[in-house]
Amino acid sequence: MKHWNPTPLSTGCRWLGGLCVALVMAGSGPAHAARIKEIAAIEGVRSNQLTGFGLVVGLDGTGDQTTQMPYTTQGLKNYMEQLGLTLTAASQAQLQMKNVAAVLVTAQLPAFARPGQLLDINVSSLGNAKSLKGGTLIATPLKGADGEVYALAQGNLIVAGAGAAAGGSKVQVNHLSAGRIPDGAQVERSVPTALQEGPTINLSLSASDFQTARKVAQTINNRFGNSIAQALDGRTVQVKAPTSPNERVTFIAEMEELPIENSIAAAKVIINSRTGSIVMNQAVTLGPCAVAHGNLSISVSSTPVISQPNALSGGQTVVGEQAAIDIKQEAGKLIQLPAATQLTDVVKALNSLGATPQDLLAILQAIKSAGALNAELEVI
């Protein structure tokens, strides 16, 4: 599990025939200098996900229904046995679980977390509880991917919602089956990191780019001396660091503040066919081409036809259908699109087509196939 710090980008928005196109405008002005900490992360310095099964008690009759959620009863039985209380089969069958709900507790263990540190936790209902509002989470161990317990959660839930029901009517505001407990978990075990191990540390870029990796290595070498940093590939830069813990932390803190001039990314157009959205970056250019586009519509209508037999003929009335198919194709004129070397010019050229959002998706793919769109198309 790695934590990536995305590079902040300035964005704009244009409308193409009712289609919102988000435009990355960083290339239209002077290059923005980002810090190393904003485009790269130290390998091994990451957070870990924790999860656990727990019970929320103290609900006002809005808990799980026992007949449909047997694991709620089983969870309460196990918890009471840990407290020294043994439930017989008869007493277990008489349990009323309206005030108890089975929940899944999740938390994020940050890097360098130490025992005793408090964490925020999220609590979500696993069963058919109507509401968790007013409930209290009882002691719940939170485990990592290795099955070990790293934190213990407990506390009163905060549910940002309200609801009421009576006489078959119901009113609800926001979501009532999930809540949050600020500082609701305490770290019981720390996760070791490899930050202080070895003579070098590795920087992992948030995006694979050889030019950016080269610039990061050059910037570090210009500041700390030659051969300190070297780019291993398009995503990883290896840096020699002091072996003393205090000196290594100081070195990393100063290195992360070094400014890196952003490189122009590879030209790319992202198309979301489900939502009809298109995202272009600042490197997209358009070659001269001509586009003709016309809409084709097919209409099929059906009219009932009743065949009535003559009197005393002994026949039966038959109901049939008469279908009519109408094909209509709108005229589409040929529109010449000039060469566009700036992103704003690309937007103006595409706007001149006056195409609908779904039509524009097909037009961009056709322009790319014709070799006039200088960008990579990615459909998500």
CSV table of C-alpha atoms in Angstrom, one decimal:
chain,number,residue,atom,x,y,z
A,1,MET,CA,0.0,0.0,0.0
A,2,LYS,CA,1.6,3.3,-1.2
A,3,HIS,CA,0.5,6.8,-0.7
A,4,TRP,CA,0.9,9.1,-3.8
A,5,ASN,CA,0.9,12.9,-3.6
A,6,PRO,CA,-0.8,14.1,-6.8
A,7,THR,CA,0.6,17.1,-8.6
A,8,PRO,CA,-1.7,20.1,-8.3
A,9,LEU,CA,-2.7,21.4,-11.7
A,10,SER,CA,-4.6,24.4,-12.8
A,11,THR,CA,-7.7,23.5,-14.8
A,12,GLY,CA,-10.3,25.3,-16.8
A,13,CYS,CA,-13.7,24.3,-18.2
A,14,ARG,CA,-15.2,24.8,-21.7
A,15,TRP,CA,-18.4,23.7,-23.2
A,16,LEU,CA,-18.5,21.7,-26.4
A,17,GLY,CA,-22.1,21.5,-27.6
A,18,GLY,CA,-23.4,21.0,-24.1
A,19,LEU,CA,-20.4,18.8,-23.2
A,20,CYS,CA,-18.2,19.9,-20.3
A,21,VAL,CA,-14.6,19.5,-21.2
A,22,ALA,CA,-12.1,20.0,-18.4
A,23,LEU,CA,-8.9,21.5,-19.8
A,24,VAL,CA,-5.5,21.4,-18.1
A,25,MET,CA,-4.2,24.9,-18.8
A,26,ALA,CA,-0.7,24.6,-17.3
A,27,GLY,CA,1.0,24.7,-20.7
A,28,SER,CA,-0.7,27.9,-21.8
A,29,GLY,CA,1.3,30.0,-19.4
A,30,PRO,CA,4.7,29.9,-17.7
A,31,ALA,CA,5.6,26.6,-16.2
A,32,HIS,CA,4.7,26.1,-12.6
A,33,ALA,CA,7.5,25.0,-10.3
A,34,ALA,CA,6.3,22.3,-7.9
A,35,ARG,CA,8.2,20.9,-5.0
A,36,ILE,CA,9.6,17.4,-5.0
A,37,LYS,CA,7.2,16.5,-2.1
A,38,GLU,CA,4.3,17.3,-4.4
A,39,ILE,CA,5.3,15.0,-7.3
A,40,ALA,CA,7.1,12.1,-5.4
A,41,ALA,CA,6.9,10.1,-2.3
A,42,ILE,CA,9.5,8.2,-0.2
A,43,GLU,CA,9.2,4.5,-0.8
A,44,GLY,CA,8.3,2.6,2.4
A,45,VAL,CA,6.6,5.7,4.0
A,46,ARG,CA,3.0,4.9,3.6
A,47,SER,CA,-0.2,4.3,5.5
A,48,ASN,CA,-1.9,1.0,6.2
A,49,GLN,CA,-5.6,0.1,6.2
A,50,LEU,CA,-7.2,-1.4,9.3
A,51,THR,CA,-10.5,-3.1,9.7
A,52,GLY,CA,-12.5,-5.0,12.4
A,53,PHE,CA,-15.9,-6.4,13.2
A,54,GLY,CA,-17.7,-4.7,16.1
A,55,LEU,CA,-21.1,-4.1,17.8
A,56,VAL,CA,-22.9,-0.8,18.4
A,57,VAL,CA,-25.1,-0.9,21.5
A,58,GLY,CA,-27.5,1.6,23.1
A,59,LEU,CA,-29.7,2.1,20.0
A,60,ASP,CA,-33.3,3.2,20.5
A,61,GLY,CA,-34.9,0.2,18.9
A,62,THR,CA,-33.2,0.8,15.5
A,63,GLY,CA,-30.8,-2.1,15.6
A,64,ASP,CA,-30.6,-5.4,13.7
A,65,GLN,CA,-33.4,-7.8,13.4
A,66,THR,CA,-32.3,-11.0,15.1
A,67,THR,CA,-34.1,-13.4,12.8
A,68,GLN,CA,-32.4,-12.1,9.7
A,69,MET,CA,-29.0,-11.2,11.2
A,70,PRO,CA,-27.7,-14.2,13.2
A,71,TYR,CA,-24.1,-13.0,13.3
A,72,THR,CA,-25.3,-10.0,15.5
A,73,THR,CA,-26.4,-12.5,18.1
A,74,GLN,CA,-23.2,-14.6,17.7
A,75,GLY,CA,-21.1,-11.5,18.0
A,76,LEU,CA,-22.8,-10.4,21.2
A,77,LYS,CA,-22.6,-14.0,22.6
A,78,ASN,CA,-18.8,-14.0,21.9
A,79,TYR,CA,-18.4,-10.6,23.6
A,80,MET,CA,-20.3,-11.6,26.7
A,81,GLU,CA,-18.2,-14.8,27.0
A,82,GLN,CA,-15.1,-12.7,27.0
A,83,LEU,CA,-16.6,-10.9,30.0
A,84,GLY,CA,-17.2,-14.2,31.8
A,85,LEU,CA,-21.0,-14.5,31.0
A,86,THR,CA,-22.2,-17.7,29.5
A,87,LEU,CA,-25.4,-17.8,27.5
A,88,THR,CA,-27.4,-21.0,27.3
A,89,ALA,CA,-29.3,-21.9,24.1
A,90,ALA,CA,-32.6,-20.9,25.8
A,91,SER,CA,-31.4,-17.5,26.9
A,92,GLN,CA,-29.7,-16.9,23.6
A,93,ALA,CA,-33.0,-17.5,21.8
A,94,GLN,CA,-34.7,-14.9,24.1
A,95,LEU,CA,-32.2,-12.1,23.3
A,96,GLN,CA,-33.8,-8.9,22.0
A,97,MET,CA,-31.3,-7.3,19.6
A,98,LYS,CA,-33.3,-4.2,18.7
A,99,ASN,CA,-30.8,-2.1,20.5
A,100,VAL,CA,-27.7,-3.8,19.0
A,101,ALA,CA,-26.2,-3.6,15.5
A,102,ALA,CA,-23.3,-5.4,13.8
A,103,VAL,CA,-20.9,-3.0,12.2
A,104,LEU,CA,-17.6,-2.9,10.2
A,105,VAL,CA,-15.0,-0.5,11.6
A,106,THR,CA,-12.3,0.9,9.3
A,107,ALA,CA,-9.3,3.1,10.0
A,108,GLN,CA,-6.1,4.3,8.4
A,109,LEU,CA,-2.9,3.8,10.3
A,110,PRO,CA,-0.5,6.6,9.2
A,111,ALA,CA,3.2,6.1,8.7
A,112,PHE,CA,5.3,6.4,11.9
A,113,ALA,CA,2.2,5.9,14.1
A,114,ARG,CA,3.2,5.0,17.7
A,115,PRO,CA,1.4,3.2,20.5
A,116,GLY,CA,-1.0,5.5,22.2
A,117,GLN,CA,-1.7,7.7,19.2
A,118,LEU,CA,-5.4,8.3,18.5
A,119,LEU,CA,-7.0,7.6,15.1
A,120,ASP,CA,-10.3,8.6,13.5
A,121,ILE,CA,-12.5,5.6,12.6
A,122,ASN,CA,-15.5,5.0,10.3
A,123,VAL,CA,-18.3,2.7,11.4
A,124,SER,CA,-20.7,1.2,8.9
A,125,SER,CA,-23.7,-1.1,9.5
A,126,LEU,CA,-23.4,-4.7,8.2
A,127,GLY,CA,-27.0,-5.7,8.9
A,128,ASN,CA,-30.5,-4.2,8.5
A,129,ALA,CA,-30.2,-1.6,11.3
A,130,LYS,CA,-32.4,1.4,10.7
A,131,SER,CA,-30.1,3.8,12.4
A,132,LEU,CA,-26.8,4.0,14.3
A,133,LYS,CA,-27.6,7.4,15.8
A,134,GLY,CA,-27.0,7.6,19.5
A,135,GLY,CA,-25.1,4.3,19.6
A,136,THR,CA,-21.9,3.4,21.3
A,137,LEU,CA,-19.2,1.2,19.7
A,138,ILE,CA,-17.9,-1.4,22.2
A,139,ALA,CA,-14.2,-2.4,22.2
A,140,THR,CA,-13.3,-3.6,18.7
A,141,PRO,CA,-9.8,-4.8,17.7
A,142,LEU,CA,-8.6,-3.4,14.4
A,143,LYS,CA,-6.4,-5.7,12.3
A,144,GLY,CA,-4.1,-5.2,9.4
A,145,ALA,CA,-3.6,-7.3,6.3
A,146,ASP,CA,-1.3,-9.6,8.2
A,147,GLY,CA,-4.1,-10.4,10.7
A,148,GLU,CA,-2.3,-8.7,13.6
A,149,VAL,CA,-4.1,-6.2,15.9
A,150,TYR,CA,-2.7,-2.7,15.5
A,151,ALA,CA,-5.4,-0.6,17.2
A,152,LEU,CA,-8.4,-0.8,19.5
A,153,ALA,CA,-11.6,1.2,18.8
A,154,GLN,CA,-14.4,2.3,21.1
A,155,GLY,CA,-16.5,5.4,21.5
A,156,ASN,CA,-19.8,7.2,20.8
A,157,LEU,CA,-20.8,7.5,17.2
A,158,ILE,CA,-21.4,10.8,15.4
A,159,VAL,CA,-24.1,10.3,12.7
A,160,ALA,CA,-24.8,13.4,10.5
A,161,GLY,CA,-28.4,12.7,9.9
A,162,ALA,CA,-31.9,12.3,11.4
A,163,GLY,CA,-35.0,10.3,10.6
A,164,ALA,CA,-38.5,9.5,11.9
A,165,ALA,CA,-41.2,7.0,10.9
A,166,ALA,CA,-44.8,6.6,12.0
A,167,GLY,CA,-48.0,5.2,10.5
A,168,GLY,CA,-46.3,4.0,7.4
A,169,SER,CA,-44.7,7.4,6.6
A,170,LYS,CA,-41.0,8.0,6.9
A,171,VAL,CA,-38.7,11.0,6.7
A,172,GLN,CA,-34.9,10.7,6.6
A,173,VAL,CA,-32.2,13.3,6.3
A,174,ASN,CA,-28.7,12.0,5.1
A,175,HIS,CA,-27.4,8.5,5.8
A,176,LEU,CA,-28.1,6.9,9.1
A,177,SER,CA,-26.4,3.5,8.8
A,178,ALA,CA,-22.8,4.9,8.9
A,179,GLY,CA,-21.1,7.2,11.3
A,180,ARG,CA,-17.7,8.4,12.5
A,181,ILE,CA,-15.8,8.5,15.8
A,182,PRO,CA,-13.1,11.2,16.0
A,183,ASP,CA,-10.1,9.9,17.9
A,184,GLY,CA,-12.1,6.7,18.4
A,185,ALA,CA,-9.1,4.2,18.1
A,186,GLN,CA,-5.8,4.0,20.0
A,187,VAL,CA,-2.8,2.5,18.3
A,188,GLU,CA,-1.5,-0.6,20.1
A,189,ARG,CA,1.4,-1.5,17.8
A,190,SER,CA,3.6,0.4,15.4
A,191,VAL,CA,4.5,-0.6,11.9
A,192,PRO,CA,8.3,-0.6,11.2
A,193,THR,CA,9.4,1.4,8.1
A,194,ALA,CA,12.5,1.0,6.0
A,195,LEU,CA,13.3,4.7,6.1
A,196,GLN,CA,16.5,4.4,8.2
A,197,GLU,CA,17.7,1.2,6.5
A,198,GLY,CA,20.5,1.2,3.9
A,199,PRO,CA,22.6,4.0,2.5
A,200,THR,CA,20.0,5.1,0.0
A,201,ILE,CA,16.4,6.1,-0.2
A,202,ASN,CA,14.1,5.8,-3.3
A,203,LEU,CA,11.7,8.5,-4.5
A,204,SER,CA,8.6,7.2,-6.3
A,205,LEU,CA,7.1,9.7,-8.8
A,206,SER,CA,3.3,10.0,-8.8
A,207,ALA,CA,3.4,9.6,-12.6
A,208,SER,CA,5.8,7.6,-14.8
A,209,ASP,CA,7.7,10.2,-16.8
A,210,PHE,CA,11.4,9.9,-17.8
A,211,GLN,CA,11.8,13.7,-18.2
A,212,THR,CA,10.5,14.4,-14.7
A,213,ALA,CA,12.7,11.7,-13.2
A,214,ARG,CA,15.7,13.2,-15.0
A,215,LYS,CA,14.9,16.7,-13.7
A,216,VAL,CA,14.4,15.5,-10.1
A,217,ALA,CA,17.8,13.8,-10.2
A,218,GLN,CA,19.5,16.8,-11.7
A,219,THR,CA,17.9,19.2,-9.1
A,220,ILE,CA,19.1,17.0,-6.2
A,221,ASN,CA,22.6,16.8,-7.6
A,222,ASN,CA,22.8,20.5,-8.2
A,223,ARG,CA,21.9,21.1,-4.6
A,224,PHE,CA,23.8,18.3,-2.8
A,225,GLY,CA,26.5,17.4,-5.2
A,226,ASN,CA,27.0,15.2,-8.2
A,227,SER,CA,26.3,11.4,-8.0
A,228,ILE,CA,24.0,11.9,-5.1
A,229,ALA,CA,20.9,11.0,-7.1
A,230,GLN,CA,20.3,8.9,-10.2
A,231,ALA,CA,17.1,8.1,-12.1
A,232,LEU,CA,16.6,4.3,-12.2
A,233,ASP,CA,13.6,4.4,-14.5
A,234,GLY,CA,10.7,6.7,-15.4
A,235,ARG,CA,9.2,6.5,-11.9
A,236,THR,CA,12.1,5.8,-9.4
A,237,VAL,CA,15.0,8.1,-8.4
A,238,GLN,CA,17.6,6.7,-6.0
A,239,VAL,CA,19.2,9.1,-3.6
A,240,LYS,CA,22.2,8.6,-1.3
A,241,ALA,CA,21.3,9.8,2.2
A,242,PRO,CA,23.1,10.2,5.5
A,243,THR,CA,23.0,7.2,7.8
A,244,SER,CA,22.4,9.1,11.0
A,245,PRO,CA,18.6,9.2,11.7
A,246,ASN,CA,18.6,13.0,12.6
A,247,GLU,CA,20.8,13.9,9.6
A,248,ARG,CA,18.7,11.7,7.2
A,249,VAL,CA,15.4,13.4,8.4
A,250,THR,CA,17.0,16.8,7.9
A,251,PHE,CA,18.3,15.8,4.4
A,252,ILE,CA,14.9,14.5,3.3
A,253,ALA,CA,13.1,17.6,4.7
A,254,GLU,CA,15.4,19.9,2.7
A,255,MET,CA,15.3,17.7,-0.4
A,256,GLU,CA,11.5,17.7,-0.5
A,257,GLU,CA,11.4,21.5,-0.6
A,258,LEU,CA,13.5,21.7,-3.8
A,259,PRO,CA,11.5,23.2,-6.7
A,260,ILE,CA,11.0,21.2,-9.9
A,261,GLU,CA,9.8,22.8,-13.1
A,262,ASN,CA,7.0,20.8,-14.4
A,263,SER,CA,7.5,19.1,-17.7
A,264,ILE,CA,4.9,19.2,-20.5
A,265,ALA,CA,3.0,15.9,-20.3
A,266,ALA,CA,2.4,13.7,-23.3
A,267,ALA,CA,-0.6,14.8,-25.3
A,268,LYS,CA,-3.6,12.8,-24.1
A,269,VAL,CA,-7.4,13.0,-24.5
A,270,ILE,CA,-9.5,11.1,-21.9
A,271,ILE,CA,-13.0,10.0,-23.0
A,272,ASN,CA,-15.6,8.8,-20.6
A,273,SER,CA,-18.2,7.1,-22.7
A,274,ARG,CA,-20.6,6.6,-19.8
A,275,THR,CA,-20.9,10.3,-18.8
A,276,GLY,CA,-20.0,11.9,-22.1
A,277,SER,CA,-17.1,13.9,-20.6
A,278,ILE,CA,-13.8,14.7,-22.3
A,279,VAL,CA,-10.6,15.8,-20.6
A,280,MET,CA,-7.6,17.2,-22.6
A,281,ASN,CA,-4.2,18.3,-21.4
A,282,GLN,CA,-2.3,21.3,-22.6
A,283,ALA,CA,-0.2,19.3,-25.1
A,284,VAL,CA,-3.0,18.4,-27.4
A,285,THR,CA,-2.8,19.9,-30.9
A,286,LEU,CA,-4.9,19.5,-34.0
A,287,GLY,CA,-3.8,19.2,-37.6
A,288,PRO,CA,-5.8,20.6,-40.6
A,289,CYS,CA,-8.7,18.4,-41.6
A,290,ALA,CA,-12.3,18.5,-42.8
A,291,VAL,CA,-15.3,16.9,-41.0
A,292,ALA,CA,-18.8,16.2,-42.2
A,293,HIS,CA,-21.3,14.9,-39.8
A,294,GLY,CA,-25.0,14.3,-40.1
A,295,ASN,CA,-27.5,12.6,-37.8
A,296,LEU,CA,-29.3,9.5,-38.9
A,297,SER,CA,-32.7,8.7,-37.2
A,298,ILE,CA,-34.8,5.6,-37.6
A,299,SER,CA,-38.5,5.6,-36.5
A,300,VAL,CA,-40.6,2.5,-36.2
A,301,SER,CA,-44.3,2.8,-35.5
A,302,SER,CA,-46.9,0.1,-35.0
A,303,THR,CA,-50.7,0.4,-35.6
A,304,PRO,CA,-53.1,-2.3,-34.4
A,305,VAL,CA,-55.2,-3.9,-37.2
A,306,ILE,CA,-58.4,-5.8,-36.3
A,307,SER,CA,-59.9,-8.4,-38.6
A,308,GLN,CA,-63.6,-9.0,-37.9
A,309,PRO,CA,-65.3,-12.1,-39.4
A,310,ASN,CA,-68.7,-11.9,-41.0
A,311,ALA,CA,-71.8,-12.7,-38.9
A,312,LEU,CA,-72.6,-16.4,-38.5
A,313,SER,CA,-69.4,-17.3,-40.3
A,314,GLY,CA,-68.0,-19.1,-37.2
A,315,GLY,CA,-64.7,-17.2,-37.5
A,316,GLN,CA,-62.7,-15.5,-34.8
A,317,THR,CA,-61.6,-11.9,-34.4
A,318,VAL,CA,-57.9,-11.5,-35.2
A,319,VAL,CA,-55.8,-8.6,-33.9
A,320,GLY,CA,-52.7,-7.8,-36.0
A,321,GLU,CA,-50.1,-5.1,-36.3
A,322,GLN,CA,-49.1,-2.9,-39.2
A,323,ALA,CA,-45.5,-1.5,-38.9
A,324,ALA,CA,-44.2,1.6,-40.5
A,325,ILE,CA,-40.5,2.3,-40.7
A,326,ASP,CA,-39.2,5.9,-41.4
A,327,ILE,CA,-35.6,6.6,-42.0
A,328,LYS,CA,-34.4,10.2,-41.9
A,329,GLN,CA,-30.9,11.5,-42.5
A,330,GLU,CA,-30.1,15.1,-41.8
A,331,ALA,CA,-27.8,16.9,-44.2
A,332,GLY,CA,-24.3,17.5,-42.9
A,333,LYS,CA,-22.0,20.0,-44.5
A,334,LEU,CA,-18.3,19.6,-44.7
A,335,ILE,CA,-16.5,21.8,-42.2
A,336,GLN,CA,-12.8,22.6,-42.5
A,337,LEU,CA,-10.9,22.6,-39.2
A,338,PRO,CA,-7.7,24.7,-39.3
A,339,ALA,CA,-4.5,23.6,-37.6
A,340,ALA,CA,-4.5,24.3,-33.9
A,341,THR,CA,-1.3,24.5,-32.0
A,342,GLN,CA,-2.8,25.9,-28.8
A,343,LEU,CA,-5.4,24.2,-26.5
A,344,THR,CA,-7.7,27.2,-26.9
A,345,ASP,CA,-7.5,26.9,-30.7
A,346,VAL,CA,-8.4,23.2,-30.4
A,347,VAL,CA,-11.5,24.1,-28.3
A,348,LYS,CA,-12.6,26.7,-30.8
A,349,ALA,CA,-12.2,24.3,-33.7
A,350,LEU,CA,-14.2,21.6,-32.0
A,351,ASN,CA,-16.9,24.1,-30.9
A,352,SER,CA,-17.4,25.1,-34.5
A,353,LEU,CA,-18.7,21.6,-35.3
A,354,GLY,CA,-21.8,22.1,-33.1
A,355,ALA,CA,-22.0,18.4,-32.4
A,356,THR,CA,-23.8,16.7,-29.5
A,357,PRO,CA,-21.7,15.2,-26.7
A,358,GLN,CA,-22.0,11.6,-27.9
A,359,ASP,CA,-21.4,12.7,-31.5
A,360,LEU,CA,-18.2,14.5,-30.5
A,361,LEU,CA,-16.8,11.3,-29.0
A,362,ALA,CA,-17.1,9.6,-32.3
A,363,ILE,CA,-15.7,12.6,-34.2
A,364,LEU,CA,-12.6,12.7,-32.0
A,365,GLN,CA,-11.9,9.1,-32.6
A,366,ALA,CA,-12.4,9.6,-36.4
A,367,ILE,CA,-10.0,12.6,-36.4
A,368,LYS,CA,-7.4,10.5,-34.5
A,369,SER,CA,-7.8,7.7,-37.1
A,370,ALA,CA,-7.2,10.2,-39.9
A,371,GLY,CA,-4.0,11.4,-38.2
A,372,ALA,CA,-5.1,15.0,-37.6
A,373,LEU,CA,-5.4,14.7,-33.8
A,374,ASN,CA,-1.9,14.7,-32.2
A,375,ALA,CA,-2.8,13.0,-28.9
A,376,GLU,CA,-3.3,9.7,-27.4
A,377,LEU,CA,-7.0,8.7,-26.9
A,378,GLU,CA,-7.9,6.8,-23.8
A,379,VAL,CA,-11.5,5.6,-23.2
A,380,ILE,CA,-12.5,4.9,-19.6
